[in-house]
CSV table of C-alpha atoms in Angstrom, one decimal:
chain,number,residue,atom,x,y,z
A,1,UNK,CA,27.7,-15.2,0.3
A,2,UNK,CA,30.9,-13.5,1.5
A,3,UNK,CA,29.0,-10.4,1.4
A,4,UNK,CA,26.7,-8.6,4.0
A,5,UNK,CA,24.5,-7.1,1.5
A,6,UNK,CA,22.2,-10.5,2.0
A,7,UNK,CA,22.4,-9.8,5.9
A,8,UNK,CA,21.6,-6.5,4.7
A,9,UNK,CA,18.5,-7.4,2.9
A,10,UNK,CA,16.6,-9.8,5.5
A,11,UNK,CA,17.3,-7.9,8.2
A,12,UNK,CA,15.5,-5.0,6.4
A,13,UNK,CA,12.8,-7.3,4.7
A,14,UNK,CA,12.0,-9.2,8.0
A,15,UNK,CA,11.8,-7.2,10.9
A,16,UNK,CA,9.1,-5.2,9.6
A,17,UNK,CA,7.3,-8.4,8.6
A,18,UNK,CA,7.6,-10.1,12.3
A,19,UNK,CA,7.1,-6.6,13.9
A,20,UNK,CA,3.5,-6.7,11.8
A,21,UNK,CA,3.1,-9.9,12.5
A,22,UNK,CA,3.3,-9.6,16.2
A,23,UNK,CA,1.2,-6.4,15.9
A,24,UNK,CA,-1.6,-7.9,14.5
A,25,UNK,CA,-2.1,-11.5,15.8
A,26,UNK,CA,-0.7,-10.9,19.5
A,27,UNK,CA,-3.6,-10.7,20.8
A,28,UNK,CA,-5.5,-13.3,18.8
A,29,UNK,CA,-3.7,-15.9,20.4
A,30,UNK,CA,-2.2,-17.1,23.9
A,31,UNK,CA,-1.5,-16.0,26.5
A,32,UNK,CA,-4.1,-12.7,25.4
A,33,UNK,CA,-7.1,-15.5,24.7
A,34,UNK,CA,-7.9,-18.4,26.3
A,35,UNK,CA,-9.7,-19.9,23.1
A,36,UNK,CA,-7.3,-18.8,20.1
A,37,UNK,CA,-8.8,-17.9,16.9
A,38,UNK,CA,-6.5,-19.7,15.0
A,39,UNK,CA,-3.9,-22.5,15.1
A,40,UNK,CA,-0.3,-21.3,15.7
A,41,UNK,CA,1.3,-24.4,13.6
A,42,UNK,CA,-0.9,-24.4,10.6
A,43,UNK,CA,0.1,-19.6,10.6
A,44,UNK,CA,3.9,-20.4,10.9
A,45,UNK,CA,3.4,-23.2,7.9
A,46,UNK,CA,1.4,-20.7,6.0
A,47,UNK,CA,4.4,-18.0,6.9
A,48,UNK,CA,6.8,-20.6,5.7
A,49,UNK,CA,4.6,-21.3,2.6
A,50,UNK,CA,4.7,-17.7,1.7
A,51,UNK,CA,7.9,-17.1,2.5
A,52,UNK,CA,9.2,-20.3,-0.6
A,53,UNK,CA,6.2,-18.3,-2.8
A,54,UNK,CA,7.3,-15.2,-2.3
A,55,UNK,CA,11.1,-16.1,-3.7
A,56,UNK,CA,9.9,-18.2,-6.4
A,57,UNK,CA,7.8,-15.3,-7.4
A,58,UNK,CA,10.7,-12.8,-7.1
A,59,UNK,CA,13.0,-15.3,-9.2
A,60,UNK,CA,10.1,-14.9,-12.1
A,61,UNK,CA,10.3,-11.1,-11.6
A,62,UNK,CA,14.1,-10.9,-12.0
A,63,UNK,CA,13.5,-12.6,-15.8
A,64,UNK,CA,10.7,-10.6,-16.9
A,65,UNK,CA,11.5,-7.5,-15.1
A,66,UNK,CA,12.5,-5.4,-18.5
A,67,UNK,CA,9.1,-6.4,-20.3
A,68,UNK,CA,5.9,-3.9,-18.8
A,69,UNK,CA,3.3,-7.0,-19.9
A,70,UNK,CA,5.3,-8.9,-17.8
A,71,UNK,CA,5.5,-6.9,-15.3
A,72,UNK,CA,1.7,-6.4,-15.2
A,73,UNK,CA,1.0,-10.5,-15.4
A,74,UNK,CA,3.0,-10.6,-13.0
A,75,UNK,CA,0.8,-8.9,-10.6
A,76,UNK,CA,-2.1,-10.9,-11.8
A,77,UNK,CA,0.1,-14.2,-10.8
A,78,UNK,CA,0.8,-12.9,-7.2
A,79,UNK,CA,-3.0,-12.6,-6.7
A,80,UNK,CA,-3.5,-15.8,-8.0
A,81,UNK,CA,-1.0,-17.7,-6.1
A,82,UNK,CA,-2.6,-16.6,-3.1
A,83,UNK,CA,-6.2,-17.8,-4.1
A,84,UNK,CA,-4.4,-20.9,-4.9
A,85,UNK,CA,-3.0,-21.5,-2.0
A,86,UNK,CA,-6.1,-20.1,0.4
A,87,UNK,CA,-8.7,-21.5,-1.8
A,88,UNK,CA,-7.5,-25.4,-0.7
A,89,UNK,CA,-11.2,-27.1,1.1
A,90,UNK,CA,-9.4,-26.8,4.5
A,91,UNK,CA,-9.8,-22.9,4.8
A,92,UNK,CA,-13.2,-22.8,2.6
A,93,UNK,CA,-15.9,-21.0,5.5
A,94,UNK,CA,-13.8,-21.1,8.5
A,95,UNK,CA,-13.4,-17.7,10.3
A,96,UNK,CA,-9.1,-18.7,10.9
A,97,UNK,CA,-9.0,-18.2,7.6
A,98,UNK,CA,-8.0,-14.3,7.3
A,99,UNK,CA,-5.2,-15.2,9.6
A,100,UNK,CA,-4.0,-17.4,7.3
A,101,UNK,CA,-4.2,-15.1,4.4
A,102,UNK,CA,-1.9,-12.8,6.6
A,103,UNK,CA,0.2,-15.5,7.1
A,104,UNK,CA,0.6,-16.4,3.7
A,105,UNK,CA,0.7,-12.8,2.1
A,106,UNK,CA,3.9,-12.0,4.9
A,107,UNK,CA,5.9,-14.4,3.9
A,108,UNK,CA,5.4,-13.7,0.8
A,109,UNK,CA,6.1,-10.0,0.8
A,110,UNK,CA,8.7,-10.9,3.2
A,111,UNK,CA,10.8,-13.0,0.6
A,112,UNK,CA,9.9,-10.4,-2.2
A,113,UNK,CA,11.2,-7.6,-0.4
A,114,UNK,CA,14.6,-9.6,0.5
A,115,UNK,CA,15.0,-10.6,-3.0
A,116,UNK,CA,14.4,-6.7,-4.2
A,117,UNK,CA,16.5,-4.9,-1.9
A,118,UNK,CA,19.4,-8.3,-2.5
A,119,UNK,CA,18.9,-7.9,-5.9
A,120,UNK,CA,19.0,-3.7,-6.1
A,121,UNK,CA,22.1,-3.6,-4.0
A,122,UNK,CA,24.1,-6.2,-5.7
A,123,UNK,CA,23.7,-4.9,-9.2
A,124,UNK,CA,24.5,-1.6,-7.2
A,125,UNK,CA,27.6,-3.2,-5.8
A,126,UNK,CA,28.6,-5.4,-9.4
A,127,UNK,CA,29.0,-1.8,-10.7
A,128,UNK,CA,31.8,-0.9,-8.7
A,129,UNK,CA,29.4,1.3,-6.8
A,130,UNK,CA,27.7,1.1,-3.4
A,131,UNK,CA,24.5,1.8,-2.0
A,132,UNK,CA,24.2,4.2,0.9
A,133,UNK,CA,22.3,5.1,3.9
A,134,UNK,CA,19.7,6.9,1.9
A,135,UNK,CA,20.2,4.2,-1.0
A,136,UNK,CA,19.0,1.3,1.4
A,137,UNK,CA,15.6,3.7,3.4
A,138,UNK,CA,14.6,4.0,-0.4
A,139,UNK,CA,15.2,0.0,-0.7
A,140,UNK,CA,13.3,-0.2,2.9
A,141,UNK,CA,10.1,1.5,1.9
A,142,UNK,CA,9.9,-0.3,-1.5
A,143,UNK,CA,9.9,-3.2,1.0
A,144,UNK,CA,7.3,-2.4,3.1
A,145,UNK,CA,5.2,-1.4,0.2
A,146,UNK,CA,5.5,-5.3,-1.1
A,147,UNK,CA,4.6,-6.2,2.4
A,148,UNK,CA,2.0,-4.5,3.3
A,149,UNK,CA,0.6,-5.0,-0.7
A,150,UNK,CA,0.8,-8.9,0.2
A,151,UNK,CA,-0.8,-8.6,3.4
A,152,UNK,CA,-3.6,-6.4,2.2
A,153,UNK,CA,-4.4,-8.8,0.0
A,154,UNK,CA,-4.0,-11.8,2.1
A,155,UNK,CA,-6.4,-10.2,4.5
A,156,UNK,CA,-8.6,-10.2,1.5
A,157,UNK,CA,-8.8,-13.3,0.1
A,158,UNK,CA,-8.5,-14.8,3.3
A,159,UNK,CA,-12.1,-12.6,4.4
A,160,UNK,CA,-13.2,-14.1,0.6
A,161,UNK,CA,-12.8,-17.8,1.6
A,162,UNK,CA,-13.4,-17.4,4.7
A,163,UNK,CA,-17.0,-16.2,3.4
A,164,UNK,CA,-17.1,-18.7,0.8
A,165,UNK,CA,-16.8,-15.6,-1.8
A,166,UNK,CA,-13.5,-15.9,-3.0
A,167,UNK,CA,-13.9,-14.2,-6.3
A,168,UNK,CA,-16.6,-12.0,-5.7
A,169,UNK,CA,-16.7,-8.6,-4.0
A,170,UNK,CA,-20.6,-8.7,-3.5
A,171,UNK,CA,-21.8,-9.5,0.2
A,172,UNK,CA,-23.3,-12.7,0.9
A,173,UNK,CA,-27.1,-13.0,0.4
Protein backbone atom coordinates (compact mmCIF):
# COMPACT_ATOMS: atom_id res chain seq x y z
CA UNK A 1 0.00 0.00 0.00
CA UNK A 2 2.50 2.62 -1.35
CA UNK A 3 -0.38 4.92 -1.39
CA UNK A 4 -2.01 7.33 1.18
CA UNK A 5 -5.34 7.02 -0.09
CA UNK A 6 -5.77 3.94 2.64
CA UNK A 7 -4.34 6.49 5.35
CA UNK A 8 -6.75 8.62 3.80
CA UNK A 9 -9.70 6.43 4.27
CA UNK A 10 -9.26 5.34 8.14
CA UNK A 11 -8.33 8.39 9.23
CA UNK A 12 -11.73 9.66 7.82
CA UNK A 13 -13.72 6.38 8.64
CA UNK A 14 -12.38 6.21 12.28
CA UNK A 15 -12.14 9.28 14.00
CA UNK A 16 -15.66 9.96 13.77
CA UNK A 17 -16.36 6.39 15.01
CA UNK A 18 -13.89 6.78 18.31
CA UNK A 19 -15.05 10.40 18.62
CA UNK A 20 -18.82 8.71 18.95
CA UNK A 21 -17.71 6.24 20.72
CA UNK A 22 -16.16 8.33 23.43
CA UNK A 23 -19.28 10.60 23.26
CA UNK A 24 -21.58 8.17 24.14
CA UNK A 25 -20.07 5.55 26.67
CA UNK A 26 -17.66 8.12 28.58
CA UNK A 27 -19.71 8.44 31.04
CA UNK A 28 -21.00 4.91 31.35
CA UNK A 29 -17.84 3.73 32.53
CA UNK A 30 -14.72 4.64 34.84
CA UNK A 31 -13.56 6.99 36.17
CA UNK A 32 -17.47 8.85 35.52
CA UNK A 33 -19.11 5.56 37.52
CA UNK A 34 -18.00 3.75 40.15
CA UNK A 35 -20.26 0.59 39.09
CA UNK A 36 -19.85 0.48 35.18
CA UNK A 37 -22.76 -0.54 33.16
CA UNK A 38 -20.84 -2.61 31.07
CA UNK A 39 -17.56 -4.51 30.74
CA UNK A 40 -14.80 -2.60 28.91
CA UNK A 41 -13.11 -6.03 27.39
CA UNK A 42 -16.12 -7.80 26.21
CA UNK A 43 -17.18 -3.50 24.08
CA UNK A 44 -13.59 -3.36 22.60
CA UNK A 45 -14.10 -7.35 21.42
CA UNK A 46 -17.46 -6.44 20.15
CA UNK A 47 -15.62 -3.22 18.40
CA UNK A 48 -13.14 -5.58 17.01
CA UNK A 49 -15.92 -8.12 16.02
CA UNK A 50 -17.54 -5.41 14.09
CA UNK A 51 -14.88 -3.92 12.76
CA UNK A 52 -13.73 -7.94 10.80
CA UNK A 53 -17.88 -7.88 9.98
CA UNK A 54 -18.01 -4.78 8.74
CA UNK A 55 -15.03 -5.52 6.00
CA UNK A 56 -16.27 -8.87 5.16
CA UNK A 57 -19.57 -7.18 4.59
CA UNK A 58 -17.95 -4.41 2.43
CA UNK A 59 -15.93 -7.18 0.35
CA UNK A 60 -19.69 -8.75 -0.46
CA UNK A 61 -20.79 -5.20 -1.48
CA UNK A 62 -17.83 -4.58 -3.89
CA UNK A 63 -19.21 -7.99 -5.95
CA UNK A 64 -22.74 -7.21 -5.96
CA UNK A 65 -22.59 -3.62 -6.02
CA UNK A 66 -23.91 -3.30 -9.92
CA UNK A 67 -27.07 -5.53 -9.20
CA UNK A 68 -30.11 -3.28 -7.13
CA UNK A 69 -31.46 -6.91 -5.64
CA UNK A 70 -28.28 -7.17 -4.42
CA UNK A 71 -27.85 -4.19 -3.23
CA UNK A 72 -31.25 -4.40 -1.31
CA UNK A 73 -30.22 -8.13 0.33
CA UNK A 74 -27.61 -6.74 1.13
CA UNK A 75 -29.15 -4.40 3.63
CA UNK A 76 -31.25 -7.22 4.89
CA UNK A 77 -27.70 -9.20 5.58
CA UNK A 78 -26.23 -6.19 7.61
CA UNK A 79 -29.29 -6.35 9.88
CA UNK A 80 -28.96 -9.88 10.16
CA UNK A 81 -25.40 -10.15 11.02
CA UNK A 82 -25.97 -7.96 13.83
CA UNK A 83 -28.90 -10.17 15.33
CA UNK A 84 -26.53 -12.93 14.83
CA UNK A 85 -23.94 -11.74 16.52
CA UNK A 86 -26.14 -9.99 19.56
CA UNK A 87 -28.66 -12.67 19.71
CA UNK A 88 -25.70 -15.27 21.27
CA UNK A 89 -27.44 -16.47 25.15
CA UNK A 90 -24.66 -14.31 26.77
CA UNK A 91 -26.40 -10.83 25.96
CA UNK A 92 -30.15 -12.42 25.91
CA UNK A 93 -31.96 -9.92 29.01
CA UNK A 94 -28.94 -8.17 30.27
CA UNK A 95 -29.18 -4.38 30.38
CA UNK A 96 -25.06 -4.18 28.91
CA UNK A 97 -26.46 -5.31 26.06
CA UNK A 98 -27.21 -1.96 24.04
CA UNK A 99 -23.66 -1.16 24.61
CA UNK A 100 -22.67 -3.89 22.96
CA UNK A 101 -24.90 -3.39 20.02
CA UNK A 102 -22.99 0.05 19.77
CA UNK A 103 -20.09 -1.65 19.96
CA UNK A 104 -20.73 -4.04 17.34
CA UNK A 105 -22.64 -1.63 14.89
CA UNK A 106 -19.21 0.93 15.15
CA UNK A 107 -17.04 -1.33 14.06
CA UNK A 108 -18.96 -2.30 11.65
CA UNK A 109 -19.80 1.06 10.08
CA UNK A 110 -16.35 1.91 10.89
CA UNK A 111 -14.83 -0.86 8.42
CA UNK A 112 -17.66 -0.13 5.91
CA UNK A 113 -16.99 3.38 5.60
CA UNK A 114 -12.97 2.75 5.22
CA UNK A 115 -13.64 0.18 2.65
CA UNK A 116 -16.17 2.84 0.69
CA UNK A 117 -14.18 5.85 0.80
CA UNK A 118 -10.72 3.19 -0.16
CA UNK A 119 -12.59 1.75 -2.65
CA UNK A 120 -14.23 5.29 -4.25
CA UNK A 121 -10.90 6.98 -4.25
CA UNK A 122 -8.86 4.21 -5.76
CA UNK A 123 -11.10 3.59 -8.77
CA UNK A 124 -10.97 7.47 -8.71
CA UNK A 125 -7.22 7.37 -8.71
CA UNK A 126 -6.87 3.92 -11.28
CA UNK A 127 -8.49 6.44 -13.76
CA UNK A 128 -5.70 8.68 -13.93
CA UNK A 129 -7.78 11.08 -11.93
CA UNK A 130 -7.79 12.20 -8.36
CA UNK A 131 -10.20 12.97 -5.72
CA UNK A 132 -10.26 16.43 -4.11
CA UNK A 133 -10.96 18.28 -1.14
CA UNK A 134 -14.63 18.39 -1.87
CA UNK A 135 -14.35 14.81 -3.48
CA UNK A 136 -13.17 13.23 -0.02
CA UNK A 137 -16.16 15.70 2.50
CA UNK A 138 -18.63 13.92 -0.04
CA UNK A 139 -16.67 10.49 0.74
CA UNK A 140 -16.80 11.67 4.62
CA UNK A 141 -20.49 12.10 4.97
CA UNK A 142 -21.30 8.90 3.00
CA UNK A 143 -19.22 7.58 5.92
CA UNK A 144 -20.88 8.86 8.71
CA UNK A 145 -24.17 7.96 7.17
CA UNK A 146 -22.90 4.02 7.32
CA UNK A 147 -21.90 4.81 10.85
CA UNK A 148 -24.38 6.26 12.32
CA UNK A 149 -26.91 3.68 10.19
CA UNK A 150 -24.90 0.77 11.99
CA UNK A 151 -25.02 2.32 15.25
CA UNK A 152 -28.65 3.11 15.09
CA UNK A 153 -29.26 -0.15 14.58
CA UNK A 154 -26.91 -1.62 17.05
CA UNK A 155 -28.65 0.45 19.63
CA UNK A 156 -31.64 -1.37 18.41
CA UNK A 157 -31.22 -4.72 18.47
CA UNK A 158 -28.99 -4.41 21.37
CA UNK A 159 -32.48 -2.55 23.37
CA UNK A 160 -34.31 -5.91 21.42
CA UNK A 161 -32.18 -8.55 23.28
CA UNK A 162 -31.59 -6.78 25.90
CA UNK A 163 -35.51 -7.03 26.36
CA UNK A 164 -35.69 -10.40 25.26
CA UNK A 165 -37.65 -9.00 21.99
CA UNK A 166 -35.25 -9.22 19.45
CA UNK A 167 -37.56 -9.44 16.45
CA UNK A 168 -40.41 -7.75 17.67
CA UNK A 169 -41.20 -4.04 17.94
CA UNK A 170 -44.21 -4.58 20.39
CA UNK A 171 -43.38 -3.69 24.18
CA UNK A 172 -43.20 -6.30 26.57
CA UNK A 173 -46.35 -7.47 28.31
Amino acid sequence: MDSPIFYIAAVLAFAPALALMYALVRKYTYPYTDHPYFGDPMFFGLFAVGLIAGTVMFMVYTYIMNAILGIILFSVVQCLALVVVMNLKRFRGHSESIFYGLAFGLGAGCATGTGFIYYIASATDSLGDSVDVAGYAYLFIMSLSMLFEYSAVGIDIGNGIARMLPCSTRPPR
